[in-house]
Amino acid sequence: MTFIRALTGACAVALASLGLVAPAKAQTYPTRSITTIVPFAAGGPTDVVARIITAHMAQTLGQSIIIENVVGAGGTTATMRAARAANDGYTLITGHMGTHAASVPLYPKLAYHPEKDFEPIALLAGTPILILARRDFPPKDLNEFVTYVKANTEKLNAAHAGVGSVSHVSCELLHSILDIKPVGVPFNGTGPAMNALVAGQVDYMCDQIVNAVPQINAGTIKAYAIATPERNPSLPNVPTTVEAGLPKFQAQAWNAMFAPKGTSPAIVASLNAAAAKALDDETVRKRLLELGSVIPGPAERTPEALATLVKNEIAKWTPVLKPAT
Ligand code: ASP
């Protein structure tokens, strides 16, 4: 037996040296499940976008992708954790315009830098911003909303997902245009903030479309306007801020996937390819479009395009948000 084994081994070595037997192929990435951190509560837009896309990526990669919701400090707690995670491709983060751009001017001691501490993987979705309110909020349209919030600023509560979150910075922009400073009510994400809006516990919020379409269509909240130049096909009856009389308020957020700095180019490439494949899948596209997302085209999905987006967004938000700190 030992002899046969030795003989088999010797033959294998001989054949391998002749190039006739392929050496056992090391299993390539991923060999176990991957975690993507979502820096907000479950059920909000970042969580929803991450779940739709990673479900398809998991099929392509042949491993499950676990969503870990880590909340706090407008998404920066989770993003810091992701920046410090092992750069082996098994811990990723699905961040957004807040965690990877607006947080830079808002947190002078931010413990990570979006450009220096991450390898961009892919832009996952563009998400226009809407001005939303509880169903029984008195103003009937955007003009009335402007007059009402200016007249009642002290009494109003604007929900958001923490300082530096998309909902926070986009309403900061709205408030600076209107020259008001209402009380902000922070939540661990706009999933729970939306629940509070539906329950009438807060007055209004600015949020990503993905969170709003089901509630607007169900009539549980009001939508005054979408802050983009064109109406969104998922909400054909919601006017743009241009149509509704507040053209200066333009805001579109985005969600994107990143890995910790130093993750190998091969791993980044396979994650990027899986994300791109998900964005081409009919079922994924249908779901994202139903929720009002803008699906990035091929040129916008590359790691390089995401690096440029992050750089440009930091440059865009810094002068807007710096004076507010
Ligand atoms: N949309 C949220 C924000 O305001 C976060 C979330 O996805 O829950 O940043």
Tab-separated table of C-alpha atoms and ligand atoms in Angstrom:
chain	number	residue	atom	x	y	z
A	1	MET	CA	0.000	0.000	0.000
A	2	THR	CA	2.719	2.368	1.039
A	3	PHE	CA	4.653	1.289	-2.008
A	4	ILE	CA	1.691	1.926	-4.326
A	5	ARG	CA	1.221	5.374	-2.789
A	6	ALA	CA	4.886	6.153	-3.212
A	7	LEU	CA	4.752	4.910	-6.775
A	8	THR	CA	1.634	6.947	-7.531
A	9	GLY	CA	3.296	9.997	-6.000
A	10	ALA	CA	6.462	9.441	-7.985
A	11	CYS	CA	4.477	9.011	-11.200
A	12	ALA	CA	2.495	12.191	-10.479
A	13	VAL	CA	5.696	14.159	-9.898
A	14	ALA	CA	7.169	12.768	-13.099
A	15	LEU	CA	4.053	13.523	-15.142
A	16	ALA	CA	3.737	16.972	-13.604
A	17	SER	CA	7.352	17.723	-14.480
A	18	LEU	CA	6.530	16.771	-18.053
A	19	GLY	CA	3.624	19.181	-17.920
A	20	LEU	CA	1.098	16.367	-18.326
A	21	VAL	CA	-0.721	16.858	-15.001
A	22	ALA	CA	-1.966	20.252	-13.877
A	23	PRO	CA	-0.904	21.066	-10.311
A	24	ALA	CA	-3.863	21.196	-7.917
A	25	LYS	CA	-5.418	24.598	-8.589
A	26	ALA	CA	-5.612	26.812	-5.518
A	27	GLN	CA	-9.249	27.791	-5.085
A	28	THR	CA	-9.662	31.406	-6.003
A	29	TYR	CA	-11.634	34.197	-4.356
A	30	PRO	CA	-14.174	33.953	-2.865
A	31	THR	CA	-13.855	30.718	-0.913
A	32	ARG	CA	-16.251	31.740	1.857
A	33	SER	CA	-19.087	34.165	2.469
A	34	ILE	CA	-18.504	37.890	2.075
A	35	THR	CA	-19.900	40.571	4.384
A	36	THR	CA	-20.945	43.992	3.196
A	37	ILE	CA	-21.500	46.515	5.926
A	38	VAL	CA	-24.512	48.785	5.478
A	39	PRO	CA	-23.965	51.896	7.588
A	40	PHE	CA	-27.675	52.412	8.362
A	41	ALA	CA	-30.638	50.476	9.719
A	42	ALA	CA	-32.300	47.710	7.748
A	43	GLY	CA	-35.151	48.746	5.470
A	44	GLY	CA	-33.696	52.120	4.418
A	45	PRO	CA	-32.467	52.975	0.931
A	46	THR	CA	-28.818	51.936	1.394
A	47	ASP	CA	-29.947	48.622	2.829
A	48	VAL	CA	-32.487	48.055	0.050
A	49	VAL	CA	-30.031	48.863	-2.771
A	50	ALA	CA	-27.367	46.662	-1.153
A	51	ARG	CA	-29.772	43.740	-0.738
A	52	ILE	CA	-31.088	43.861	-4.306
A	53	ILE	CA	-27.629	43.984	-5.879
A	54	THR	CA	-25.697	41.669	-3.557
A	55	ALA	CA	-28.337	38.934	-3.925
A	56	HIS	CA	-27.390	38.765	-7.614
A	57	MET	CA	-23.651	39.227	-7.001
A	58	ALA	CA	-23.739	36.239	-4.644
A	59	GLN	CA	-25.002	34.014	-7.471
A	60	THR	CA	-22.182	35.187	-9.754
A	61	LEU	CA	-19.516	34.793	-7.084
A	62	GLY	CA	-20.815	31.463	-5.814
A	63	GLN	CA	-20.768	32.578	-2.175
A	64	SER	CA	-23.346	34.253	0.007
A	65	ILE	CA	-23.061	37.956	0.765
A	66	ILE	CA	-24.155	38.852	4.264
A	67	ILE	CA	-25.484	42.322	5.007
A	68	GLU	CA	-24.356	43.679	8.354
A	69	ASN	CA	-26.185	46.828	9.465
A	70	VAL	CA	-23.856	48.906	11.642
A	71	VAL	CA	-25.461	52.189	12.660
A	72	GLY	CA	-24.363	55.463	14.200
A	73	ALA	CA	-22.934	58.922	13.515
A	74	GLY	CA	-24.541	59.380	10.104
A	75	GLY	CA	-22.935	56.209	8.767
A	76	THR	CA	-19.394	57.183	9.743
A	77	THR	CA	-19.084	54.596	12.563
A	78	ALA	CA	-19.604	51.748	10.110
A	79	THR	CA	-17.426	53.333	7.449
A	80	MET	CA	-14.541	53.673	9.897
A	81	ARG	CA	-14.958	50.012	10.770
A	82	ALA	CA	-14.872	49.031	7.101
A	83	ALA	CA	-11.765	51.152	6.533
A	84	ARG	CA	-9.999	49.197	9.273
A	85	ALA	CA	-11.219	45.741	8.222
A	86	ALA	CA	-8.867	43.164	6.694
A	87	ASN	CA	-8.316	43.959	3.025
A	88	ASP	CA	-8.938	40.388	1.916
A	89	GLY	CA	-12.176	40.946	0.013
A	90	TYR	CA	-14.366	39.440	2.723
A	91	THR	CA	-15.471	42.730	4.325
A	92	LEU	CA	-16.900	45.422	2.077
A	93	ILE	CA	-19.070	48.478	2.616
A	94	THR	CA	-22.062	49.771	0.715
A	95	GLY	CA	-21.721	53.470	1.372
A	96	HIS	CA	-23.189	56.584	-0.156
A	97	MET	CA	-22.811	60.255	-0.902
A	98	GLY	CA	-22.811	60.967	2.837
A	99	THR	CA	-20.327	58.401	4.126
A	100	HIS	CA	-17.938	58.851	1.193
A	101	ALA	CA	-18.178	62.597	0.500
A	102	ALA	CA	-20.320	64.877	2.688
A	103	SER	CA	-18.836	63.473	5.904
A	104	VAL	CA	-15.441	64.966	5.014
A	105	PRO	CA	-16.359	68.631	5.624
A	106	LEU	CA	-18.866	67.793	8.386
A	107	TYR	CA	-16.555	65.729	10.594
A	108	PRO	CA	-13.253	67.558	11.103
A	109	LYS	CA	-11.865	64.504	12.955
A	110	LEU	CA	-13.218	61.876	10.589
A	111	ALA	CA	-11.258	58.683	11.327
A	112	TYR	CA	-11.063	57.665	7.657
A	113	HIS	CA	-10.680	59.348	4.319
A	114	PRO	CA	-13.028	58.176	1.550
A	115	GLU	CA	-10.319	58.561	-1.104
A	116	LYS	CA	-7.312	57.232	0.799
A	117	ASP	CA	-8.767	54.366	2.828
A	118	PHE	CA	-10.871	52.518	0.251
A	119	GLU	CA	-10.651	50.742	-3.071
A	120	PRO	CA	-13.720	51.780	-5.064
A	121	ILE	CA	-15.592	48.769	-6.476
A	122	ALA	CA	-18.654	50.108	-8.275
A	123	LEU	CA	-21.395	52.690	-8.272
A	124	LEU	CA	-24.624	50.775	-7.625
A	125	ALA	CA	-27.424	53.331	-7.997
A	126	GLY	CA	-28.181	56.990	-8.447
A	127	THR	CA	-30.942	58.035	-6.045
A	128	PRO	CA	-32.761	61.348	-6.593
A	129	ILE	CA	-33.867	63.245	-3.500
A	130	LEU	CA	-37.470	64.105	-2.669
A	131	ILE	CA	-39.057	66.509	-0.216
A	132	LEU	CA	-41.430	64.322	1.804
A	133	ALA	CA	-43.827	65.043	4.650
A	134	ARG	CA	-46.257	63.299	6.953
A	135	ARG	CA	-49.599	62.715	5.275
A	136	ASP	CA	-51.440	65.381	7.260
A	137	PHE	CA	-48.760	68.091	6.978
A	138	PRO	CA	-50.851	71.182	6.073
A	139	PRO	CA	-49.117	72.557	2.921
A	140	LYS	CA	-50.717	71.317	-0.298
A	141	ASP	CA	-47.850	71.998	-2.694
A	142	LEU	CA	-44.234	73.128	-2.689
A	143	ASN	CA	-45.056	76.844	-2.697
A	144	GLU	CA	-47.232	76.401	0.371
A	145	PHE	CA	-44.542	74.195	1.936
A	146	VAL	CA	-41.972	76.996	1.565
A	147	THR	CA	-44.269	79.583	3.126
A	148	TYR	CA	-45.330	77.207	5.912
A	149	VAL	CA	-41.880	76.027	6.975
A	150	LYS	CA	-40.575	79.600	6.977
A	151	ALA	CA	-43.476	80.739	9.160
A	152	ASN	CA	-43.355	77.761	11.551
A	153	THR	CA	-39.650	76.873	11.655
A	154	GLU	CA	-39.422	76.678	15.451
A	155	LYS	CA	-42.271	74.198	15.684
A	156	LEU	CA	-41.069	71.794	13.000
A	157	ASN	CA	-39.095	68.555	13.154
A	158	ALA	CA	-37.088	67.405	10.149
A	159	ALA	CA	-36.089	63.739	10.309
A	160	HIS	CA	-32.700	62.569	9.087
A	161	ALA	CA	-30.254	59.679	9.395
A	162	GLY	CA	-27.577	61.490	11.417
A	163	VAL	CA	-25.109	64.278	10.721
A	164	GLY	CA	-23.490	63.744	7.331
A	165	SER	CA	-26.172	61.393	6.057
A	166	VAL	CA	-27.822	62.065	2.720
A	167	SER	CA	-31.098	63.044	4.353
A	168	HIS	CA	-29.259	65.444	6.645
A	169	VAL	CA	-27.116	67.162	4.022
A	170	SER	CA	-29.831	67.398	1.397
A	171	CYS	CA	-32.250	69.038	3.857
A	172	GLU	CA	-29.342	71.263	5.025
A	173	LEU	CA	-29.108	72.420	1.431
A	174	LEU	CA	-32.875	73.003	1.319
A	175	HIS	CA	-32.764	74.884	4.625
A	176	SER	CA	-29.912	77.086	3.467
A	177	ILE	CA	-31.879	77.981	0.318
A	178	LEU	CA	-34.932	78.803	2.481
A	179	ASP	CA	-32.747	80.443	5.139
A	180	ILE	CA	-34.281	78.488	8.037
A	181	LYS	CA	-32.912	76.261	10.807
A	182	PRO	CA	-35.563	73.791	11.992
A	183	VAL	CA	-34.875	71.116	14.611
A	184	GLY	CA	-33.365	67.969	13.153
A	185	VAL	CA	-34.374	64.582	14.557
A	186	PRO	CA	-31.691	61.944	13.951
A	187	PHE	CA	-32.502	58.274	13.362
A	188	ASN	CA	-30.237	55.297	12.678
A	189	GLY	CA	-31.258	55.368	9.050
A	190	THR	CA	-34.136	56.637	6.989
A	191	GLY	CA	-35.866	53.257	7.283
A	192	PRO	CA	-36.819	54.086	10.896
A	193	ALA	CA	-37.174	57.789	9.985
A	194	MET	CA	-39.736	56.817	7.350
A	195	ASN	CA	-41.668	54.806	9.936
A	196	ALA	CA	-41.789	57.925	12.130
A	197	LEU	CA	-42.944	60.031	9.165
A	198	VAL	CA	-45.694	57.545	8.323
A	199	ALA	CA	-46.733	57.553	11.996
A	200	GLY	CA	-46.825	61.368	11.986
A	201	GLN	CA	-44.143	61.646	14.688
A	202	VAL	CA	-41.964	63.951	12.559
A	203	ASP	CA	-42.996	66.593	10.032
A	204	TYR	CA	-40.857	66.184	6.955
A	205	MET	CA	-37.648	64.805	5.522
A	206	CYS	CA	-35.497	64.885	2.402
A	207	ASP	CA	-34.644	61.380	1.303
A	208	GLN	CA	-33.530	59.043	-1.424
A	209	ILE	CA	-36.278	57.956	-3.791
A	210	VAL	CA	-35.799	54.235	-3.087
A	211	ASN	CA	-37.238	54.749	0.386
A	212	ALA	CA	-40.130	56.888	-0.772
A	213	VAL	CA	-41.822	55.293	-3.781
A	214	PRO	CA	-43.705	52.515	-1.928
A	215	GLN	CA	-44.984	54.952	0.715
A	216	ILE	CA	-45.983	57.676	-1.756
A	217	ASN	CA	-47.848	55.138	-3.864
A	218	ALA	CA	-49.561	53.769	-0.760
A	219	GLY	CA	-50.622	57.309	0.202
A	220	THR	CA	-49.010	57.085	3.637
A	221	ILE	CA	-46.833	60.196	3.120
A	222	LYS	CA	-46.803	63.340	0.943
A	223	ALA	CA	-44.202	64.147	-1.712
A	224	TYR	CA	-43.827	67.829	-2.605
A	225	ALA	CA	-41.171	67.572	-5.289
A	226	ILE	CA	-38.254	65.621	-6.670
A	227	ALA	CA	-35.005	67.608	-6.702
A	228	THR	CA	-33.924	66.666	-10.234
A	229	PRO	CA	-34.394	68.449	-13.570
A	230	GLU	CA	-36.717	65.688	-14.886
A	231	ARG	CA	-39.610	63.803	-13.294
A	232	ASN	CA	-38.894	60.202	-12.343
A	233	PRO	CA	-40.794	57.487	-14.252
A	234	SER	CA	-41.597	55.696	-10.969
A	235	LEU	CA	-43.412	58.803	-9.696
A	236	PRO	CA	-44.948	60.454	-12.769
A	237	ASN	CA	-47.238	62.685	-10.688
A	238	VAL	CA	-44.525	64.183	-8.475
A	239	PRO	CA	-43.341	67.524	-9.916
A	240	THR	CA	-39.699	68.534	-10.114
A	241	THR	CA	-38.446	71.356	-7.930
A	242	VAL	CA	-38.047	73.329	-11.181
A	243	GLU	CA	-41.724	72.891	-12.058
A	244	ALA	CA	-42.845	73.436	-8.472
A	245	GLY	CA	-41.019	76.745	-8.035
A	246	LEU	CA	-37.782	75.929	-6.190
A	247	PRO	CA	-35.307	75.298	-9.027
A	248	LYS	CA	-32.263	75.984	-6.848
A	249	PHE	CA	-32.912	72.839	-4.835
A	250	GLN	CA	-31.248	70.113	-6.888
A	251	ALA	CA	-30.014	66.981	-5.129
A	252	GLN	CA	-29.238	63.486	-6.252
A	253	ALA	CA	-27.487	60.950	-4.035
A	254	TRP	CA	-25.884	57.619	-4.864
A	255	ASN	CA	-24.949	54.295	-3.313
A	256	ALA	CA	-21.701	52.536	-4.073
A	257	MET	CA	-19.584	49.608	-2.938
A	258	PHE	CA	-16.057	49.927	-1.573
A	259	ALA	CA	-13.393	47.590	-0.152
A	260	PRO	CA	-10.690	48.496	2.350
A	261	LYS	CA	-7.538	50.039	0.848
A	262	GLY	CA	-5.034	47.490	-0.404
A	263	THR	CA	-7.607	44.891	-1.460
A	264	SER	CA	-5.994	43.155	-4.431
A	265	PRO	CA	-6.798	44.383	-7.950
A	266	ALA	CA	-7.945	40.837	-8.859
A	267	ILE	CA	-10.511	40.835	-6.050
A	268	VAL	CA	-11.679	44.352	-6.910
A	269	ALA	CA	-12.034	43.256	-10.547
A	270	SER	CA	-14.120	40.200	-9.692
A	271	LEU	CA	-16.396	42.198	-7.364
A	272	ASN	CA	-16.751	44.900	-9.985
A	273	ALA	CA	-17.614	42.341	-12.664
A	274	ALA	CA	-20.227	40.764	-10.371
A	275	ALA	CA	-21.754	44.185	-9.611
A	276	ALA	CA	-21.835	45.078	-13.318
A	277	LYS	CA	-23.497	41.752	-14.116
A	278	ALA	CA	-26.124	42.431	-11.451
A	279	LEU	CA	-26.804	45.862	-12.959
A	280	ASP	CA	-27.389	44.205	-16.347
A	281	ASP	CA	-29.787	41.611	-14.978
A	282	GLU	CA	-33.404	42.186	-16.022
A	283	THR	CA	-34.916	41.342	-12.629
A	284	VAL	CA	-32.436	43.521	-10.733
A	285	ARG	CA	-32.984	46.408	-13.152
A	286	LYS	CA	-36.762	46.107	-12.920
A	287	ARG	CA	-36.654	46.234	-9.128
A	288	LEU	CA	-34.243	49.197	-9.040
A	289	LEU	CA	-36.266	51.114	-11.633
A	290	GLU	CA	-39.563	50.453	-9.835
A	291	LEU	CA	-37.990	52.134	-6.811
A	292	GLY	CA	-36.888	55.126	-8.897
A	293	SER	CA	-33.133	54.466	-8.963
A	294	VAL	CA	-30.995	55.668	-11.814
A	295	ILE	CA	-28.993	52.641	-12.993
A	296	PRO	CA	-25.353	53.500	-13.759
A	297	GLY	CA	-24.339	52.838	-17.373
A	298	PRO	CA	-21.191	50.827	-18.239
A	299	ALA	CA	-18.870	53.856	-18.177
A	300	GLU	CA	-20.110	54.865	-14.695
A	301	ARG	CA	-19.625	51.415	-13.168
A	302	THR	CA	-15.853	51.167	-13.229
A	303	PRO	CA	-13.726	51.542	-10.076
A	304	GLU	CA	-12.010	54.497	-11.775
A	305	ALA	CA	-15.339	56.239	-12.417
A	306	LEU	CA	-16.302	55.734	-8.758
A	307	ALA	CA	-12.947	57.176	-7.611
A	308	THR	CA	-13.632	60.256	-9.757
A	309	LEU	CA	-17.191	60.547	-8.417
A	310	VAL	CA	-15.972	60.453	-4.796
A	311	LYS	CA	-13.338	63.110	-5.514
A	312	ASN	CA	-15.847	65.365	-7.306
A	313	GLU	CA	-18.507	64.918	-4.637
A	314	ILE	CA	-16.093	65.841	-1.832
A	315	ALA	CA	-15.153	68.954	-3.815
A	316	LYS	CA	-18.837	69.758	-4.409
A	317	TRP	CA	-20.062	69.312	-0.824
A	318	THR	CA	-17.116	70.850	1.026
A	319	PRO	CA	-17.944	74.526	0.311
A	320	VAL	CA	-21.680	73.869	0.863
A	321	LEU	CA	-21.285	72.170	4.244
A	322	LYS	CA	-18.148	73.675	5.748
A	323	PRO	CA	-19.821	76.890	7.013
A	324	ALA	CA	-22.517	74.803	8.746
A	325	THR	CA	-19.999	73.112	11.084
B	1	ASP	N1	-30.960	57.474	3.200
B	1	ASP	C1	-30.259	57.504	4.421
B	1	ASP	C2	-29.479	58.775	4.548
B	1	ASP	O1	-30.130	59.710	4.781
B	1	ASP	C3	-29.581	56.365	4.953
B	1	ASP	C4	-30.244	55.041	4.813
B	1	ASP	O2	-29.975	54.441	3.802
B	1	ASP	O3	-30.994	54.619	5.682
B	1	ASP	O4	-28.284	58.848	4.475
